[in-house]
Amino acid sequence: MPIRIPDNLPARKTLEHEGVLVMDSSRAARQDIRPLQIGLLNLMPNKERTETQFTRLIGATPLQVDLTLVRVTDHKSKNTSEDYLKAFYSTWSEVRERRFDGFVITGAPIANIPFEDVRYWKEMVEIMEWTQTNVHHTMFICWGAQAALHHFHKARRYRMAHKAFGVFRHQVLNPRSVWVHGFSDSPMIPVSRYNDIARDSLSPDLEILIDNAEIGVCMLDDPKHRAVHMLNHLEYDNRSLADEYERDRKAGLDTPPPVNLFPNGDTSIEPENRWRSHAHLLFQNWINEIYQTTPFELDRIGT
């Protein structure tokens, strides 16, 4: 089964070129099934690139998925036109009465700002609380995960001595977890962050699923809040870290090349994607578990 996204969304051409099945609205309406309702709260400035990365992974499922793109209400985007946002996105205030089988909350490039100083923090808190009543299962990613760990568990975030930047080998600590079925023991995972979560501040309600002793916790299970927290970036494409590196260099920053990204460390060679299979596994495990456990009646979600 394909994913259903807005007919004119730019990501559609990319997905179709890659062989991901995409369904138009008229075809979806003729199918006598209940598609999974998945929401994506996109907090990144480059909306088109981020939505393509996530729809690529969500759309690679045999189940029919209706994807709703969501943005915060109390925020004016500097990088995406208002016409684009109005055409393809709903504000959270417009979807807050809806219920979702799954909901993804992305990262945001505001790692150095205290949570409470983020301009849309009040709405972010409302959204996180809303996931407990209107969403069956939530995936928090990068800054979204840091925010959720801070809000729900009072986990302490701290700035590392050096930015963790590159593709790092991690360890799967609980291969029996439904979220990491099929993962290799030590997957390579893209990382781009200045902050880590203090281990001694983690609640006993949390289970670390993927870890790296050098650069910190990668992924945690949070069954109490029907959530997983992914602090790194399996959704990245092969150019994500490379483009970030080039932006930093053009801005005059002395950023070293991403670790383990460029073949033989040669920044003139196109980087390979060595984490794609684990990205697909994570999202297929997540969608499959949602499908197995979500109520058939949408109004029972979150109860």
mmCIF file of C-alpha atoms in Angstrom:
data_model
loop_
_atom_site.group_PDB
_atom_site.id
_atom_site.type_symbol
_atom_site.label_atom_id
_atom_site.label_comp_id
_atom_site.label_asym_id
_atom_site.label_seq_id
_atom_site.Cartn_x
_atom_site.Cartn_y
_atom_site.Cartn_z
ATOM 1 C CA MET A 1 0.000 0.000 0.000
ATOM 2 C CA PRO A 2 1.252 3.526 -0.681
ATOM 3 C CA ILE A 3 1.400 6.667 1.398
ATOM 4 C CA ARG A 4 -1.134 9.430 0.785
ATOM 5 C CA ILE A 5 0.296 12.935 0.763
ATOM 6 C CA PRO A 6 -0.910 16.180 -0.867
ATOM 7 C CA ASP A 7 -0.997 15.707 -4.645
ATOM 8 C CA ASN A 8 1.291 18.657 -5.431
ATOM 9 C CA LEU A 9 3.752 18.293 -2.544
ATOM 10 C CA PRO A 10 7.291 18.617 -4.012
ATOM 11 C CA ALA A 11 8.392 15.508 -2.099
ATOM 12 C CA ARG A 12 5.987 13.483 -4.262
ATOM 13 C CA LYS A 13 8.233 13.601 -7.360
ATOM 14 C CA THR A 14 11.252 12.560 -5.330
ATOM 15 C CA LEU A 15 9.422 9.607 -3.785
ATOM 16 C CA GLU A 16 7.991 8.452 -7.106
ATOM 17 C CA HIS A 17 11.450 8.659 -8.681
ATOM 18 C CA GLU A 18 12.791 6.458 -5.859
ATOM 19 C CA GLY A 19 10.023 3.900 -6.377
ATOM 20 C CA VAL A 20 8.006 4.744 -3.267
ATOM 21 C CA LEU A 21 4.309 4.208 -3.986
ATOM 22 C CA VAL A 22 2.276 7.367 -3.567
ATOM 23 C CA MET A 23 -1.517 7.377 -3.645
ATOM 24 C CA ASP A 24 -3.766 10.169 -4.861
ATOM 25 C CA SER A 25 -6.825 11.196 -2.891
ATOM 26 C CA SER A 26 -9.409 9.733 -5.279
ATOM 27 C CA ARG A 27 -7.857 6.273 -5.207
ATOM 28 C CA ALA A 28 -7.564 6.328 -1.416
ATOM 29 C CA ALA A 29 -11.237 7.190 -1.078
ATOM 30 C CA ARG A 30 -12.231 4.003 -2.962
ATOM 31 C CA GLN A 31 -10.400 1.662 -0.582
ATOM 32 C CA ASP A 32 -12.563 0.133 2.149
ATOM 33 C CA ILE A 33 -9.982 0.162 4.934
ATOM 34 C CA ARG A 34 -8.970 2.511 7.710
ATOM 35 C CA PRO A 35 -5.588 4.010 6.849
ATOM 36 C CA LEU A 36 -3.208 4.806 9.659
ATOM 37 C CA GLN A 37 -3.289 8.469 10.589
ATOM 38 C CA ILE A 38 0.279 9.738 10.966
ATOM 39 C CA GLY A 39 1.177 13.349 11.755
ATOM 40 C CA LEU A 40 4.548 15.021 11.215
ATOM 41 C CA LEU A 41 5.261 18.173 13.228
ATOM 42 C CA ASN A 42 8.056 19.706 11.159
ATOM 43 C CA LEU A 43 10.139 22.131 13.213
ATOM 44 C CA MET A 44 13.038 22.360 10.761
ATOM 45 C CA PRO A 45 13.578 25.514 8.677
ATOM 46 C CA ASN A 46 13.998 23.615 5.386
ATOM 47 C CA LYS A 47 10.525 22.115 5.397
ATOM 48 C CA GLU A 48 10.732 20.503 1.952
ATOM 49 C CA ARG A 49 13.934 18.583 2.627
ATOM 50 C CA THR A 50 12.790 17.366 6.039
ATOM 51 C CA GLU A 51 9.342 16.280 4.854
ATOM 52 C CA THR A 52 10.965 14.343 1.994
ATOM 53 C CA GLN A 53 13.274 12.522 4.402
ATOM 54 C CA PHE A 54 10.416 11.432 6.637
ATOM 55 C CA THR A 55 7.851 10.650 3.933
ATOM 56 C CA ARG A 56 10.473 8.444 2.285
ATOM 57 C CA LEU A 57 10.606 6.287 5.420
ATOM 58 C CA ILE A 58 6.934 6.418 6.387
ATOM 59 C CA GLY A 59 5.876 5.631 2.821
ATOM 60 C CA ALA A 60 7.893 2.406 2.595
ATOM 61 C CA THR A 61 5.238 0.393 4.423
ATOM 62 C CA PRO A 62 2.758 -2.182 3.084
ATOM 63 C CA LEU A 63 0.043 -0.366 5.041
ATOM 64 C CA GLN A 64 -1.954 2.609 3.811
ATOM 65 C CA VAL A 65 -0.943 5.783 5.606
ATOM 66 C CA ASP A 66 -2.548 9.211 5.568
ATOM 67 C CA LEU A 67 0.199 11.696 6.389
ATOM 68 C CA THR A 68 -0.667 15.121 7.798
ATOM 69 C CA LEU A 69 2.060 17.772 7.768
ATOM 70 C CA VAL A 70 1.843 20.021 10.821
ATOM 71 C CA ARG A 71 3.589 23.217 11.912
ATOM 72 C CA VAL A 72 3.479 25.170 15.127
ATOM 73 C CA THR A 73 0.838 27.888 15.157
ATOM 74 C CA ASP A 74 2.819 30.505 17.061
ATOM 75 C CA HIS A 75 5.827 30.750 14.726
ATOM 76 C CA LYS A 76 6.626 32.592 11.501
ATOM 77 C CA SER A 77 8.969 30.649 9.209
ATOM 78 C CA LYS A 78 11.921 32.586 7.771
ATOM 79 C CA ASN A 79 12.925 29.862 5.312
ATOM 80 C CA THR A 80 9.631 28.616 3.877
ATOM 81 C CA SER A 81 7.053 30.812 2.186
ATOM 82 C CA GLU A 82 3.680 31.300 3.805
ATOM 83 C CA ASP A 83 2.027 30.214 0.532
ATOM 84 C CA TYR A 84 3.859 26.881 0.692
ATOM 85 C CA LEU A 85 2.908 26.379 4.327
ATOM 86 C CA LYS A 86 -0.732 27.230 3.704
ATOM 87 C CA ALA A 87 -0.842 24.848 0.733
ATOM 88 C CA PHE A 88 0.652 21.791 2.418
ATOM 89 C CA TYR A 89 0.642 22.270 6.203
ATOM 90 C CA SER A 90 -1.944 22.459 8.940
ATOM 91 C CA THR A 91 -1.190 24.414 12.087
ATOM 92 C CA TRP A 92 -1.375 22.480 15.332
ATOM 93 C CA SER A 93 -4.382 24.563 16.377
ATOM 94 C CA GLU A 94 -6.158 23.227 13.274
ATOM 95 C CA VAL A 95 -5.472 19.556 14.116
ATOM 96 C CA ARG A 96 -5.624 19.639 17.918
ATOM 97 C CA GLU A 97 -9.107 18.097 17.951
ATOM 98 C CA ARG A 98 -7.989 15.205 15.736
ATOM 99 C CA ARG A 99 -6.546 11.881 16.847
ATOM 100 C CA PHE A 100 -3.514 10.207 15.315
ATOM 101 C CA ASP A 101 -2.205 6.662 15.367
ATOM 102 C CA GLY A 102 1.352 7.968 15.167
ATOM 103 C CA PHE A 103 2.963 11.371 15.473
ATOM 104 C CA VAL A 104 6.548 12.442 14.702
ATOM 105 C CA ILE A 105 8.084 15.581 16.205
ATOM 106 C CA THR A 106 11.313 16.608 14.495
ATOM 107 C CA GLY A 107 14.389 18.408 15.664
ATOM 108 C CA ALA A 108 14.889 22.170 15.473
ATOM 109 C CA PRO A 109 18.090 24.238 15.081
ATOM 110 C CA ILE A 110 17.774 25.878 18.509
ATOM 111 C CA ALA A 111 20.032 23.616 20.574
ATOM 112 C CA ASN A 112 21.736 26.445 22.468
ATOM 113 C CA ILE A 113 18.553 28.158 23.625
ATOM 114 C CA PRO A 114 17.088 27.157 27.013
ATOM 115 C CA PHE A 115 13.802 25.358 26.445
ATOM 116 C CA GLU A 116 11.711 27.949 28.240
ATOM 117 C CA ASP A 117 13.221 30.724 26.101
ATOM 118 C CA VAL A 118 12.134 29.165 22.812
ATOM 119 C CA ARG A 119 9.479 31.454 21.358
ATOM 120 C CA TYR A 120 6.967 28.658 20.766
ATOM 121 C CA TRP A 121 7.779 26.708 23.950
ATOM 122 C CA LYS A 122 4.316 27.235 25.443
ATOM 123 C CA GLU A 123 2.705 25.692 22.379
ATOM 124 C CA MET A 124 5.322 22.954 22.338
ATOM 125 C CA VAL A 125 4.354 22.010 25.899
ATOM 126 C CA GLU A 126 0.696 21.933 24.877
ATOM 127 C CA ILE A 127 1.559 19.670 21.938
ATOM 128 C CA MET A 128 3.557 17.273 24.117
ATOM 129 C CA GLU A 129 0.681 17.047 26.593
ATOM 130 C CA TRP A 130 -1.764 16.621 23.692
ATOM 131 C CA THR A 131 0.148 13.536 22.513
ATOM 132 C CA GLN A 132 -0.897 11.856 25.755
ATOM 133 C CA THR A 133 -4.596 12.167 24.927
ATOM 134 C CA ASN A 134 -4.805 12.297 21.125
ATOM 135 C CA VAL A 135 -1.925 10.146 19.851
ATOM 136 C CA HIS A 136 -1.405 6.399 20.168
ATOM 137 C CA HIS A 137 2.398 6.547 19.867
ATOM 138 C CA THR A 138 4.873 9.400 19.354
ATOM 139 C CA MET A 139 8.412 9.505 17.987
ATOM 140 C CA PHE A 140 10.417 12.477 19.257
ATOM 141 C CA ILE A 141 13.602 13.234 17.312
ATOM 142 C CA CYS A 142 16.749 15.277 18.097
ATOM 143 C CA TRP A 143 15.689 18.578 19.743
ATOM 144 C CA GLY A 144 12.143 17.217 19.902
ATOM 145 C CA ALA A 145 13.464 14.297 21.974
ATOM 146 C CA GLN A 146 15.481 16.592 24.224
ATOM 147 C CA ALA A 147 12.398 18.741 24.778
ATOM 148 C CA ALA A 148 10.199 15.739 25.606
ATOM 149 C CA LEU A 149 12.776 14.267 28.000
ATOM 150 C CA HIS A 150 13.014 17.649 29.714
ATOM 151 C CA HIS A 151 9.249 18.084 29.922
ATOM 152 C CA PHE A 152 8.132 14.587 30.866
ATOM 153 C CA HIS A 153 11.141 13.394 32.883
ATOM 154 C CA LYS A 154 13.088 16.505 33.958
ATOM 155 C CA ALA A 155 16.142 14.994 32.261
ATOM 156 C CA ARG A 156 19.154 17.299 32.371
ATOM 157 C CA ARG A 157 20.628 18.480 29.094
ATOM 158 C CA TYR A 158 24.231 19.688 28.997
ATOM 159 C CA ARG A 159 26.579 21.049 26.352
ATOM 160 C CA MET A 160 29.376 18.694 25.333
ATOM 161 C CA ALA A 161 32.994 19.840 25.070
ATOM 162 C CA HIS A 162 32.909 19.261 21.306
ATOM 163 C CA LYS A 163 30.094 18.899 18.800
ATOM 164 C CA ALA A 164 29.305 15.289 17.936
ATOM 165 C CA PHE A 165 29.309 15.467 14.151
ATOM 166 C CA GLY A 166 29.520 12.521 11.797
ATOM 167 C CA VAL A 167 28.450 8.912 11.428
ATOM 168 C CA PHE A 168 29.194 6.962 14.588
ATOM 169 C CA ARG A 169 29.003 3.293 15.483
ATOM 170 C CA HIS A 170 26.451 2.626 18.214
ATOM 171 C CA GLN A 171 25.480 -0.361 20.317
ATOM 172 C CA VAL A 172 21.989 -1.871 20.472
ATOM 173 C CA LEU A 173 21.448 -2.646 24.166
ATOM 174 C CA ASN A 174 18.120 -4.473 23.917
ATOM 175 C CA PRO A 175 17.718 -6.306 20.589
ATOM 176 C CA ARG A 176 14.426 -7.784 21.870
ATOM 177 C CA SER A 177 12.748 -4.386 21.844
ATOM 178 C CA VAL A 178 10.058 -4.108 19.172
ATOM 179 C CA TRP A 179 11.540 -0.789 18.057
ATOM 180 C CA VAL A 180 14.918 -2.243 17.016
ATOM 181 C CA HIS A 181 13.921 -5.639 15.593
ATOM 182 C CA GLY A 182 16.337 -6.568 12.826
ATOM 183 C CA PHE A 183 18.995 -4.011 13.789
ATOM 184 C CA SER A 184 22.601 -5.114 13.626
ATOM 185 C CA ASP A 185 24.462 -5.137 16.938
ATOM 186 C CA SER A 186 26.436 -1.976 16.150
ATOM 187 C CA PRO A 187 24.694 0.213 13.565
ATOM 188 C CA MET A 188 26.245 3.340 12.074
ATOM 189 C CA ILE A 189 24.046 6.371 12.834
ATOM 190 C CA PRO A 190 24.381 10.038 11.761
ATOM 191 C CA VAL A 191 24.870 12.495 14.611
ATOM 192 C CA SER A 192 24.866 16.291 14.649
ATOM 193 C CA ARG A 193 24.454 17.846 18.078
ATOM 194 C CA TYR A 194 26.201 19.903 20.714
ATOM 195 C CA ASN A 195 24.188 18.559 23.639
ATOM 196 C CA ASP A 196 23.789 15.300 25.477
ATOM 197 C CA ILE A 197 21.457 14.072 28.221
ATOM 198 C CA ALA A 198 23.028 13.413 31.619
ATOM 199 C CA ARG A 199 22.661 9.707 32.312
ATOM 200 C CA ASP A 200 22.210 10.202 36.043
ATOM 201 C CA SER A 201 19.149 12.356 35.323
ATOM 202 C CA LEU A 202 17.323 9.698 33.297
ATOM 203 C CA SER A 203 14.123 8.426 34.853
ATOM 204 C CA PRO A 204 13.830 4.691 35.687
ATOM 205 C CA ASP A 205 10.750 4.779 33.453
ATOM 206 C CA LEU A 206 13.103 5.108 30.459
ATOM 207 C CA GLU A 207 15.092 2.328 28.797
ATOM 208 C CA ILE A 208 18.171 3.089 26.717
ATOM 209 C CA LEU A 209 17.854 1.060 23.513
ATOM 210 C CA ILE A 210 20.792 2.384 21.479
ATOM 211 C CA ASP A 211 23.905 3.929 22.992
ATOM 212 C CA ASN A 212 27.395 5.215 22.324
ATOM 213 C CA ALA A 213 29.761 5.437 25.279
ATOM 214 C CA GLU A 214 31.725 8.285 23.672
ATOM 215 C CA ILE A 215 29.047 10.668 22.396
ATOM 216 C CA GLY A 216 26.043 9.690 24.493
ATOM 217 C CA VAL A 217 22.599 8.174 24.470
ATOM 218 C CA CYS A 218 21.006 7.667 21.056
ATOM 219 C CA MET A 219 17.521 6.211 21.541
ATOM 220 C CA LEU A 220 15.268 5.560 24.523
ATOM 221 C CA ASP A 221 11.969 3.784 25.012
ATOM 222 C CA ASP A 222 9.343 5.625 27.058
ATOM 223 C CA PRO A 223 6.390 3.243 27.502
ATOM 224 C CA LYS A 224 4.772 5.414 30.183
ATOM 225 C CA HIS A 225 4.256 8.178 27.611
ATOM 226 C CA ARG A 226 3.790 5.838 24.612
ATOM 227 C CA ALA A 227 6.878 7.302 22.983
ATOM 228 C CA VAL A 228 10.380 6.684 21.733
ATOM 229 C CA HIS A 229 13.087 9.339 21.843
ATOM 230 C CA MET A 230 15.682 9.321 19.022
ATOM 231 C CA LEU A 231 18.403 11.871 19.733
ATOM 232 C CA ASN A 232 20.201 11.352 16.427
ATOM 233 C CA HIS A 233 19.300 11.317 12.738
ATOM 234 C CA LEU A 234 18.609 8.040 10.966
ATOM 235 C CA GLU A 235 16.261 9.984 8.665
ATOM 236 C CA TYR A 236 19.166 11.965 7.132
ATOM 237 C CA ASP A 237 20.023 11.497 3.469
ATOM 238 C CA ASN A 238 23.620 11.109 2.297
ATOM 239 C CA ARG A 239 24.084 14.889 1.840
ATOM 240 C CA SER A 240 22.630 16.158 5.121
ATOM 241 C CA LEU A 241 25.846 16.201 7.139
ATOM 242 C CA ALA A 242 27.946 17.210 4.130
ATOM 243 C CA ASP A 243 25.725 20.210 3.415
ATOM 244 C CA GLU A 244 25.861 21.250 7.062
ATOM 245 C CA TYR A 245 29.643 21.047 6.953
ATOM 246 C CA GLU A 246 29.793 23.188 3.797
ATOM 247 C CA ARG A 247 27.439 25.786 5.326
ATOM 248 C CA ASP A 248 29.660 26.050 8.398
ATOM 249 C CA ARG A 249 32.794 26.468 6.280
ATOM 250 C CA LYS A 250 31.188 29.171 4.140
ATOM 251 C CA ALA A 251 30.153 30.949 7.326
ATOM 252 C CA GLY A 252 33.793 31.026 8.428
ATOM 253 C CA LEU A 253 33.414 28.417 11.158
ATOM 254 C CA ASP A 254 36.286 26.059 11.865
ATOM 255 C CA THR A 255 34.102 22.959 11.719
ATOM 256 C CA PRO A 256 36.026 19.722 11.071
ATOM 257 C CA PRO A 257 34.645 17.320 8.436
ATOM 258 C CA PRO A 258 31.956 14.928 9.700
ATOM 259 C CA VAL A 259 33.531 11.794 11.157
ATOM 260 C CA ASN A 260 33.200 8.633 9.025
ATOM 261 C CA LEU A 261 31.119 10.320 6.325
ATOM 262 C CA PHE A 262 33.362 10.952 3.326
ATOM 263 C CA PRO A 263 35.121 7.937 1.758
ATOM 264 C CA ASN A 264 38.743 7.920 2.979
ATOM 265 C CA GLY A 265 38.050 11.301 4.576
ATOM 266 C CA ASP A 266 38.122 12.964 1.144
ATOM 267 C CA THR A 267 35.550 15.788 1.195
ATOM 268 C CA SER A 268 35.607 15.999 -2.603
ATOM 269 C CA ILE A 269 33.987 12.552 -2.902
ATOM 270 C CA GLU A 270 30.213 12.177 -2.651
ATOM 271 C CA PRO A 271 29.362 10.579 0.717
ATOM 272 C CA GLU A 272 27.634 7.210 0.882
ATOM 273 C CA ASN A 273 24.505 6.467 2.913
ATOM 274 C CA ARG A 274 25.530 3.630 5.254
ATOM 275 C CA TRP A 275 22.552 3.868 7.602
ATOM 276 C CA ARG A 276 19.596 3.718 5.204
ATOM 277 C CA SER A 277 18.620 0.134 6.066
ATOM 278 C CA HIS A 278 18.422 0.907 9.794
ATOM 279 C CA ALA A 279 16.369 4.023 9.099
ATOM 280 C CA HIS A 280 13.830 1.920 7.234
ATOM 281 C CA LEU A 281 13.880 -0.752 9.945
ATOM 282 C CA LEU A 282 13.173 1.792 12.671
ATOM 283 C CA PHE A 283 10.170 3.283 10.889
ATOM 284 C CA GLN A 284 8.809 -0.061 9.727
ATOM 285 C CA ASN A 285 9.052 -1.400 13.289
ATOM 286 C CA TRP A 286 7.334 1.724 14.583
ATOM 287 C CA ILE A 287 4.505 1.651 12.044
ATOM 288 C CA ASN A 288 4.016 -2.093 12.422
ATOM 289 C CA GLU A 289 3.762 -1.852 16.208
ATOM 290 C CA ILE A 290 1.296 1.029 15.888
ATOM 291 C CA TYR A 291 -0.791 -1.021 13.446
ATOM 292 C CA GLN A 292 -0.788 -3.990 15.822
ATOM 293 C CA THR A 293 -1.799 -2.019 18.911
ATOM 294 C CA THR A 294 -3.800 1.079 17.912
ATOM 295 C CA PRO A 295 -7.582 1.016 18.422
ATOM 296 C CA PHE A 296 -9.646 0.592 15.275
ATOM 297 C CA GLU A 297 -11.993 3.382 16.392
ATOM 298 C CA LEU A 298 -10.121 6.672 16.162
ATOM 299 C CA ASP A 299 -12.035 8.197 19.069
ATOM 300 C CA ARG A 300 -10.549 5.546 21.400
ATOM 301 C CA ILE A 301 -6.969 6.619 20.669
ATOM 302 C CA GLY A 302 -5.243 8.004 23.741
ATOM 303 C CA THR A 303 -7.787 6.604 26.190
#
